[in-house]
XYZ file of C-alpha atoms in Angstrom:
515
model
C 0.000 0.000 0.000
C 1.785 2.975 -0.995
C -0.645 5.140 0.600
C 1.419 4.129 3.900
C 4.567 5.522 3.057
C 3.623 8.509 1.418
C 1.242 9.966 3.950
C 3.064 8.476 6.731
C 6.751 9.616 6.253
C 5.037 12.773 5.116
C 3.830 14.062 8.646
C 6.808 11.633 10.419
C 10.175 11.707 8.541
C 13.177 14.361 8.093
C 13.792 14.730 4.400
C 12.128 16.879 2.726
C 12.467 15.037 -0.761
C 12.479 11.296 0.488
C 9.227 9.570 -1.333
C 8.189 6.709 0.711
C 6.934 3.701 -1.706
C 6.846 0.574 -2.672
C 10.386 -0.671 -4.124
C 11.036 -3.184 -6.465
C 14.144 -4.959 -4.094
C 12.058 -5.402 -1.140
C 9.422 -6.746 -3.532
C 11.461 -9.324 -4.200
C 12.371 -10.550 -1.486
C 8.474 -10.651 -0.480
C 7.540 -12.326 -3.351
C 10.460 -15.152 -3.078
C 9.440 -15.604 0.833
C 6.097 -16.058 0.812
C 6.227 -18.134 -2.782
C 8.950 -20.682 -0.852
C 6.871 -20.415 3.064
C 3.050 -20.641 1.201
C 3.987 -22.270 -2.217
C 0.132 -22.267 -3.714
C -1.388 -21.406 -0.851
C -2.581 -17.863 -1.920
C -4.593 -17.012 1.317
C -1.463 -18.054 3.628
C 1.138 -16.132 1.149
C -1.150 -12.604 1.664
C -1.065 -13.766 5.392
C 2.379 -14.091 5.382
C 3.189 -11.037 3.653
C 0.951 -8.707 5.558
C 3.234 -10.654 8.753
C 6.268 -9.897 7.089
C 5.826 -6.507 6.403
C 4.396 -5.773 10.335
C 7.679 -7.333 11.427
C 10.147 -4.968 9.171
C 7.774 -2.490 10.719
C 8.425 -3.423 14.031
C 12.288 -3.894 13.295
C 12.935 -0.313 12.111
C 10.825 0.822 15.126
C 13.305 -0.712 17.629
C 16.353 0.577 15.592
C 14.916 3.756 16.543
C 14.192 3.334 20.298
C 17.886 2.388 20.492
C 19.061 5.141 18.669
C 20.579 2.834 16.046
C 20.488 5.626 13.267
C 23.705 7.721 14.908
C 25.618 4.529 13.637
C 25.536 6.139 10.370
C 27.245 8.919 11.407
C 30.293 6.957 10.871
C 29.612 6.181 7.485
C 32.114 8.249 5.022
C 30.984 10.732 2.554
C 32.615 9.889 -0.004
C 30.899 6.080 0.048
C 27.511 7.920 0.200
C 28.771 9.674 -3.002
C 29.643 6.791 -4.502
C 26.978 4.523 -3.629
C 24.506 7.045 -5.018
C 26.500 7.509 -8.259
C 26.748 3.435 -8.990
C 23.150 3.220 -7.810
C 22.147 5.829 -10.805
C 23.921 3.837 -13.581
C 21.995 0.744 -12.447
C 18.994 2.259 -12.719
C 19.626 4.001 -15.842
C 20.825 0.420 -17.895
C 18.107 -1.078 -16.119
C 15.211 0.480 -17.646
C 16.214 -1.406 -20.988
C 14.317 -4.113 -19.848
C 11.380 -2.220 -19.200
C 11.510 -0.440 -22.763
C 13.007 -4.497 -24.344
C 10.161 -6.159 -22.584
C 12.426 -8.775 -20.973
C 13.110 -10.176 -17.568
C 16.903 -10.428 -16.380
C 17.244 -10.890 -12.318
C 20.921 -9.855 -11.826
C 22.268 -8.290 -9.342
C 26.078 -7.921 -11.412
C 25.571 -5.351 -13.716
C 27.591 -6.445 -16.197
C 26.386 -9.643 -16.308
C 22.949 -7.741 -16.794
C 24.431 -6.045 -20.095
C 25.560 -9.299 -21.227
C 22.728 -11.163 -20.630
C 20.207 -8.147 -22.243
C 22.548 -8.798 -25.590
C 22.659 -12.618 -24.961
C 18.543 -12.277 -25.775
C 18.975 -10.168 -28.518
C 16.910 -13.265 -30.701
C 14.300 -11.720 -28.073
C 14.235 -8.312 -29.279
C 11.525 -7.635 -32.441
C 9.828 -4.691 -34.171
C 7.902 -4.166 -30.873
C 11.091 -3.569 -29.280
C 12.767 -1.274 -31.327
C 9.195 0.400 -31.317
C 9.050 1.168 -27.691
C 13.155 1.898 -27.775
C 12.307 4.957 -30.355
C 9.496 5.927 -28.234
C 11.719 6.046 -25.538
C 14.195 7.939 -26.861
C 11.894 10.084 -28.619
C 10.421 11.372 -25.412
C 14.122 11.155 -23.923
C 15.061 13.750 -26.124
C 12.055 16.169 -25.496
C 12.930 15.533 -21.315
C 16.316 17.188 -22.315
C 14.689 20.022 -24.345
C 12.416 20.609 -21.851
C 15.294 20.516 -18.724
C 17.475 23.275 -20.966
C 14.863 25.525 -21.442
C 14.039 25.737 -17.820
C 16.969 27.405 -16.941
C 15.727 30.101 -18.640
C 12.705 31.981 -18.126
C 10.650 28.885 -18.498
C 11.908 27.530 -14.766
C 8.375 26.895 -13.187
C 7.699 24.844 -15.979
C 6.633 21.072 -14.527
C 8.620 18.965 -17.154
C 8.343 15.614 -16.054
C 4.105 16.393 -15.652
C 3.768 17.440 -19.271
C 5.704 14.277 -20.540
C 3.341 12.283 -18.833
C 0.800 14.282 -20.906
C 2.144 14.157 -24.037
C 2.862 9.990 -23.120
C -0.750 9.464 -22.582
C -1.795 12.034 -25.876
C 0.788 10.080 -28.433
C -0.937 6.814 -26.747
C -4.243 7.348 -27.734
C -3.703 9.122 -30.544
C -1.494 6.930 -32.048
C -2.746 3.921 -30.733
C 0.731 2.327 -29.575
C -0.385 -0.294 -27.520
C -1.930 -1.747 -31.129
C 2.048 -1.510 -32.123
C 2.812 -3.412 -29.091
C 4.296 -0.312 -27.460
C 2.792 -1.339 -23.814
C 1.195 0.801 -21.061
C 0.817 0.687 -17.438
C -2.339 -0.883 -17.208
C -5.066 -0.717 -14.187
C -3.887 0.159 -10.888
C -5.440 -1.417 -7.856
C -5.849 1.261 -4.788
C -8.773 -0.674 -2.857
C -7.834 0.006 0.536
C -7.970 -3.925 2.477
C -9.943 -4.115 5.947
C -6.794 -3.960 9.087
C -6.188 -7.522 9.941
C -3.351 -8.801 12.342
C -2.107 -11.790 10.539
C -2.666 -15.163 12.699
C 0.409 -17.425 12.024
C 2.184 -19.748 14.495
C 5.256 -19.421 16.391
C 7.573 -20.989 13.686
C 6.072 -18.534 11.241
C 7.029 -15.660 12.927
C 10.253 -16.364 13.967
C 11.074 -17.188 10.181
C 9.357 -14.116 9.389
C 11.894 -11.714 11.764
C 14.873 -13.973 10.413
C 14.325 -12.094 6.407
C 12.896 -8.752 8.562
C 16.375 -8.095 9.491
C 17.363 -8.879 6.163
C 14.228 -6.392 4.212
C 15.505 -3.659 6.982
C 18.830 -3.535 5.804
C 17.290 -3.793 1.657
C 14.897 -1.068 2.983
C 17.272 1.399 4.947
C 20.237 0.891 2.095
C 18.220 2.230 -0.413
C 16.392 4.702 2.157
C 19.500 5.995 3.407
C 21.511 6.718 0.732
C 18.414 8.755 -0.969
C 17.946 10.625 2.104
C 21.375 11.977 2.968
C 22.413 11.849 -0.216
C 20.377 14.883 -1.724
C 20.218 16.498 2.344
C 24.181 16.778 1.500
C 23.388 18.243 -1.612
C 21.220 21.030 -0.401
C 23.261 21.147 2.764
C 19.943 20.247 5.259
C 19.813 18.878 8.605
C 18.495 15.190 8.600
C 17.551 12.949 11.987
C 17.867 9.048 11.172
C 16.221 8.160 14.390
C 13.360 10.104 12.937
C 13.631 8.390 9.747
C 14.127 4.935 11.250
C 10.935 5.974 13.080
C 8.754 7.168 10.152
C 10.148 4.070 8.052
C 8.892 1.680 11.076
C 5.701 3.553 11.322
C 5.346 3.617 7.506
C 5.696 -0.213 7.204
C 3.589 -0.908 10.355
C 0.307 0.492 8.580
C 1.197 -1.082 5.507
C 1.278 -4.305 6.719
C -1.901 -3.917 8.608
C -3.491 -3.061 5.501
C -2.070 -6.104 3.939
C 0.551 -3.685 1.718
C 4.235 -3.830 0.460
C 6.886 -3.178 2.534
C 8.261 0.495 1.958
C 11.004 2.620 1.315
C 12.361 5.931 0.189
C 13.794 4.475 -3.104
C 16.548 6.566 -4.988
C 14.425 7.378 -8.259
C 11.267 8.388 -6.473
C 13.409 11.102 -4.280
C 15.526 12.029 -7.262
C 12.514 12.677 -9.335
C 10.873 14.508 -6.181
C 13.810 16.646 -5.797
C 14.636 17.432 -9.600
C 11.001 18.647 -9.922
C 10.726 21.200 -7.117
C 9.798 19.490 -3.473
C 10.637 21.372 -1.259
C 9.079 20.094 1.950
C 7.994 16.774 3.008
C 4.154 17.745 2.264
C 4.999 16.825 -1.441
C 4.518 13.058 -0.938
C 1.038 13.873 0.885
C 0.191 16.205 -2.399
C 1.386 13.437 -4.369
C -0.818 10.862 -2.974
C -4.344 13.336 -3.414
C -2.636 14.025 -7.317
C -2.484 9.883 -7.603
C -5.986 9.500 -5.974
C -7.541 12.215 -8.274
C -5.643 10.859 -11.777
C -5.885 7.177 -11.038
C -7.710 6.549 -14.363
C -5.238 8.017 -16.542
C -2.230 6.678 -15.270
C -3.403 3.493 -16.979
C -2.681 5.049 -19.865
C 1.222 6.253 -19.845
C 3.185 4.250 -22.025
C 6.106 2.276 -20.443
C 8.745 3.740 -22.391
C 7.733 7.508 -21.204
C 8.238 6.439 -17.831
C 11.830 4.797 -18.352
C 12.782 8.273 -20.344
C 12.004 10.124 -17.275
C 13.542 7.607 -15.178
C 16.426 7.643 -17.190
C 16.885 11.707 -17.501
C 16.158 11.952 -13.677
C 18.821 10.225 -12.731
C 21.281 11.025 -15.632
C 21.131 14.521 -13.693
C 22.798 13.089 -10.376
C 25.635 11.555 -12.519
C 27.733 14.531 -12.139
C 31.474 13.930 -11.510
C 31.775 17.943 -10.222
C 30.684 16.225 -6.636
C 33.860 14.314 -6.296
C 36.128 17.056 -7.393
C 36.569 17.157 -3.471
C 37.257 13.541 -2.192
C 39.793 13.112 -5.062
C 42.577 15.294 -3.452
C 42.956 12.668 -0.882
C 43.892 9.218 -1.629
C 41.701 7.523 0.799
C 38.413 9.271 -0.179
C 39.904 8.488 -3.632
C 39.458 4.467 -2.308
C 36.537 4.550 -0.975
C 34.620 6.401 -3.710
C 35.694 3.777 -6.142
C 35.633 0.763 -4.245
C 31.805 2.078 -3.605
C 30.980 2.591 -7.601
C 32.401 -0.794 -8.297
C 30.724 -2.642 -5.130
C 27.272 -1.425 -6.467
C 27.650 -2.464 -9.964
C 29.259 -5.637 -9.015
C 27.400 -6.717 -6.301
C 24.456 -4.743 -5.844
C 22.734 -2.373 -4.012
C 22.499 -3.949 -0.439
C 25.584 -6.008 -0.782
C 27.634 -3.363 -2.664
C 26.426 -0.927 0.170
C 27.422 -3.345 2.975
C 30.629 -3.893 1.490
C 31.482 0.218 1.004
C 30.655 1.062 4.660
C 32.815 -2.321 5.393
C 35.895 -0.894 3.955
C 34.930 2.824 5.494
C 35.083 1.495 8.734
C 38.060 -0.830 7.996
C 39.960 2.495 6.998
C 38.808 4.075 10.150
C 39.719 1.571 12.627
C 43.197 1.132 10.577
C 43.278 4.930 11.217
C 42.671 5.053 15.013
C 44.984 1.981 15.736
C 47.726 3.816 14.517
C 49.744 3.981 17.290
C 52.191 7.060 17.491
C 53.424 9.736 20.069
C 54.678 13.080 20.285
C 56.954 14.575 22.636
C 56.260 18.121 23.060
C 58.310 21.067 23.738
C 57.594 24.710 24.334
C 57.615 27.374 21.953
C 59.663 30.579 22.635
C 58.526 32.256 25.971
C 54.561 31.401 25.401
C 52.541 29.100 26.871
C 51.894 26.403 23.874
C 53.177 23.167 24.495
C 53.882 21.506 20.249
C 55.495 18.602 19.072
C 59.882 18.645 19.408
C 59.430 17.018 15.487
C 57.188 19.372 13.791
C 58.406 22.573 15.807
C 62.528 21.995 16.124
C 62.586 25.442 17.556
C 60.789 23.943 20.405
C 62.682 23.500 23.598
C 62.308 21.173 26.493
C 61.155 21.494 29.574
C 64.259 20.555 32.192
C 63.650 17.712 34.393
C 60.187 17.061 32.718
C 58.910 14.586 29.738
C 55.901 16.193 28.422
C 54.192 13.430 26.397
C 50.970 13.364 23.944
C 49.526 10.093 21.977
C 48.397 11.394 18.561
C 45.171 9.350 18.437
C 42.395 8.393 21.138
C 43.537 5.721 23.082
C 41.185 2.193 22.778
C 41.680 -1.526 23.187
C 43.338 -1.682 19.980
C 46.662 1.188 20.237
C 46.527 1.390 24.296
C 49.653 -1.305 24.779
C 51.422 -0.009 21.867
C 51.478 3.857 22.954
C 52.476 3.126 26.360
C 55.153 0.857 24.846
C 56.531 3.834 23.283
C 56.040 6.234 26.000
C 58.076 3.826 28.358
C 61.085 3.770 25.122
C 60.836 7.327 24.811
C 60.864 7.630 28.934
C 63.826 5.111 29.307
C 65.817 6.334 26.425
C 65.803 10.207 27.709
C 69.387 11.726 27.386
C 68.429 14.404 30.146
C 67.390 13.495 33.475
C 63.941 13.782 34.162
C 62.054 13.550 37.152
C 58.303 14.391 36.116
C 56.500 12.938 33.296
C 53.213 14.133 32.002
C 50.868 12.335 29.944
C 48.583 14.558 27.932
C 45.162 12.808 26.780
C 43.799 15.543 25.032
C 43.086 13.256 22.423
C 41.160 10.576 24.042
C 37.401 10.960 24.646
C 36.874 8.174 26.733
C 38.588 4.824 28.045
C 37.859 1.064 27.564
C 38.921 -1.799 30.403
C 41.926 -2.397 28.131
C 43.080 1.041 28.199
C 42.842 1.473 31.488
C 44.554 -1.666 32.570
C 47.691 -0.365 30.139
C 47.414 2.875 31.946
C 47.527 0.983 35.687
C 51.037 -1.161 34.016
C 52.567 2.412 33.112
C 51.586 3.824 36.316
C 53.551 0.834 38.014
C 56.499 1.405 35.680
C 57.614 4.987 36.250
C 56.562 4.531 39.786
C 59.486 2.106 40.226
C 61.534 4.147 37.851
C 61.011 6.688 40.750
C 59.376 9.234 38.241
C 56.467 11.140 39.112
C 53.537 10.717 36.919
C 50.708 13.866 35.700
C 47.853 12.822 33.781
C 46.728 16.359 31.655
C 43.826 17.680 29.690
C 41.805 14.823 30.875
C 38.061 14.562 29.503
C 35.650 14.448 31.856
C 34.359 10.964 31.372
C 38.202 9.884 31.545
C 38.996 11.845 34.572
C 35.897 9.913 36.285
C 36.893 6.529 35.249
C 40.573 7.026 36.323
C 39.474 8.367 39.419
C 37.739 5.632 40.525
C 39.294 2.853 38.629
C 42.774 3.748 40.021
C 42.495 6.759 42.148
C 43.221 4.888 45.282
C 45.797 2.655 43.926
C 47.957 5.220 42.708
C 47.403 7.916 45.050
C 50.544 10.036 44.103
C 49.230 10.262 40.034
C 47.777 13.880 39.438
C 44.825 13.385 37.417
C 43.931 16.573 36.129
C 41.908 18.960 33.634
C 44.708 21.297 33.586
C 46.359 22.410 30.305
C 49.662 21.489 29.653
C 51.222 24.554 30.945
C 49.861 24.290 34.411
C 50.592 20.708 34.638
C 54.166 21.917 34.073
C 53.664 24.740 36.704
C 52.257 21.565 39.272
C 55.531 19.541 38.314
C 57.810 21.926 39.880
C 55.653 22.258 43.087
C 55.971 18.729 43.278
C 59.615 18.838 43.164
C 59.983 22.415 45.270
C 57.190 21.824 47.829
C 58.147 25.178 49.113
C 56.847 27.119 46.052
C 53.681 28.511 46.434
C 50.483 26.573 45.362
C 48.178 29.220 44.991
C 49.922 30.182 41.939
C 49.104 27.318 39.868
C 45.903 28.534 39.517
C 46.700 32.055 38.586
């Protein structure tokens, strides 16, 4: 029912060009579980459908309780990028087989190419028919998207395509020429029913939920932020995972598809002037009132406006950007090729894969800085990227250049213990500063309790610096009482220094370390 989505992520969601419909990957995988769970069974396959489409429902409703959209606030730009821009190809080579008339299930798109040639015995005068319609009305789409940057902006392009389709069709008579159209659309609204299935069922049923979530929120995602990064707007993926979950709730009540904010549907929204989320809402009373006529708009109209919608998001200008680094570089290439190869769920599970692959390489990295300060002011920079730098006598002033976690902890004490035992000058004080480090896992801490023990039978005293305040809390009363003597402190780096020689004159005056 794609009443549900509309109207629903309409009053509920964040995007303000997300359309929330039926899409054909999650129709799929409907179709193939209810056809293997039902087989003939037709009353027990709408059952099991209208179950499967409460539980997705029900699924993206707990992802937002938990707050499981911030997760994707670690997924990279430049994988969104190019996850969007492999996404548009497919569905731009694609719609051959809706202007052919043929049915290829691939996920690989090259295979798909091959295997649309590999039926060319298929392909008759009906074909090339519809292929010149397409392009016929492919052509006028262009026309009509130049002159709009003119003085003929306001002009609804895609609306008056559909217009001329549905004019050449009955005029002409295509479907006589085999040139096909849409056909009768269905919008009875079903009676509310809560599906009765057994125990098994459902469990089954929650097992391919996860699996539809993931098909639904791939292709939901990477719609939404996708064009909110290109008009720079705020989004709130709880909110979506929220409106999603409500979305497919009501569907499935009402014995509908499952439903998603596919990539064409938003790209079309957005390329012909949405600009708030009340457009799928307006859509829906449009549908309602011109249900009759949509019946009649040739197939081939609809794949030319498919096609020139999304051949307007294949613009290479966007990664102008990510290609000055060499990592973006990566990932914006590894995500093109995952989506063509693999497709759109797995190619998107395999970008964010490497993104966070590259991150956690990133923050395992395991280096440290010794600092120094800089002429007579009060900033405390690295001895190696400031030689000009100097010392501080008697004191090691240390700083790990990445947030300490399980993974780096033991290394970057390893080399703070080298660095302290390898000193040419005498030092008495060493201060770690964790500026860095947001917050503290058991590992960490139990590599921080081992240095502690170190330098306090080296005889050095020890001054923790810049501490966070969840870190300060969890070394207070992780190791607070154990190692009594350690300062663990908020103070900059400076007044750790100025605390250092207090400890070593306890005759200088404390009250001036807080000056």
């Amino acid at each position: 029912m794609s009443i549900a989505g509309l109207l629903c992520y309409g009053l509920l969601g964040s995007s303000r060009f997300a359309l929330v419909s039926p899409t054909s990957s999650s129709a799929v995988v409907l179709a193939a579980t209810t056809m293997t769970m039902a087989e003939d069974n037709a009353s027990l396959r709408l059952m099991l459908a209208s179950g499967l489409v409460i539980m997705t429902g029900i699924l993206f409703l707990l992802a937002a309780v938990t707050r499981m959209g911030n997760v994707t606030d670690f997924i990279a730009k430049p994988v969104l990028r190019g996850f969007t821009f492999g996404l548009a190809i497919v569905i731009i080579i694609k719609q051959s087989t809706a202007v052919l008339n043929i049915s290829i299930q691939k996920e690989n798109l090259f295979i798909f190419v091959l295997d649309v040639f590999r039926q060319f015995r298929s392909w008759n005068y009906n074909c090339l028919l519809t292929t010149v319609v397409a392009l016929i009305f492919l052509a006028l789409m262009e026309w009509l998207r130049r002159i709009k940057k003119g003085q003929f902006r306001n002009i609804p392009s895609g609306t008056l395509v559909i217009i001329f389709g549905i004019l050449a069709g009955k005029l002409l008579d295509l479907p006589a020429y085999g040139v096909p159209n849409v056909g009768s659309i269905d919008m009875n609204l079903n009676n509310p029913v809560i599906p009765e299935l057994t125990y098994p069922e459902w469990t089954q049923l929650l097992e391919i939920g996860v699996a539809l979530v993931f098909i639904l929120y791939a292709e939901s995602y990477g719609s939404i932020r996708s064009f909110a990064m290109k008009h720079h707007d705020t989004i709130s993926p709880n909110r979506d995972l929220f409106a999603l979950g409500i979305s497919n709730l009501v569907s499935g009540v009402f014995q509908g598809m499952p439903v998603g904010a596919g990539y064409s549907a938003t790209a079309a929204n957005e390329a012909y002037g949405a600009r708030t989320r009340l457009a799928g809402i307006f859509a829906l009373i449009i549908l309602l009132t011109v249900l009759p006529y949509i019946e009649w708009i040739p197939i081939p109209v609809l794949a030319a406006i498919v096609i020139s919608t999304m051949a307007t998001t294949l613009t290479l200008s966007s990664f102008r950007l990510y290609f000055s680094w060499k990592i973006d570089r990566l990932l914006i290439v590894a995500s093109v090729l995952a989506v063509l190869l693999l497709g759109v769920l797995q190619g998107l599970m395999i970008a964010i894969a490497i993104n966070l692959l590259m991150m956690l390489r990133q923050n395992s990295k395991s280096t440290i800085s010794v600092l120094g300060r800089l002429g007579q002011s009060h900033d405390f920079v690295s001895l190696s990227v400031f030689p000009e730098a100097q010392p501080v006598s008697g004191i090691l002033i240390l700083r790990p250049d990445q947030s300490m976690f399980f993974a780096n902890a033991d290394r970057i004490l390893l080399q703070a213990r080298e660095t302290v035992s390898s000193s040419p000058l005498p030092i008495h004080t060493v201060i770690l500063s964790l500026e860095q480090t947001t917050d503290l896992d058991a590992t960490s801490v139990k590599a921080l309790r081992d240095f502690f023990a170190d330098m306090q039978k080296e005889g050095k005293k020890l001054i923790l610096a810049r501490l966070k305040n969840p870190v300060h809390e969890i070394l207070q009363f992780t190791l607070g009482n154990q190692f009594p003597e350690v300062s663990l402190s908020r103070l900059s780096v400076e007044r750790a220094v100025r605390l250092a020689h207090i400890k070593e004159n306890p005759n200088k005056n404390v009250y001036s370390l807080y000056k």
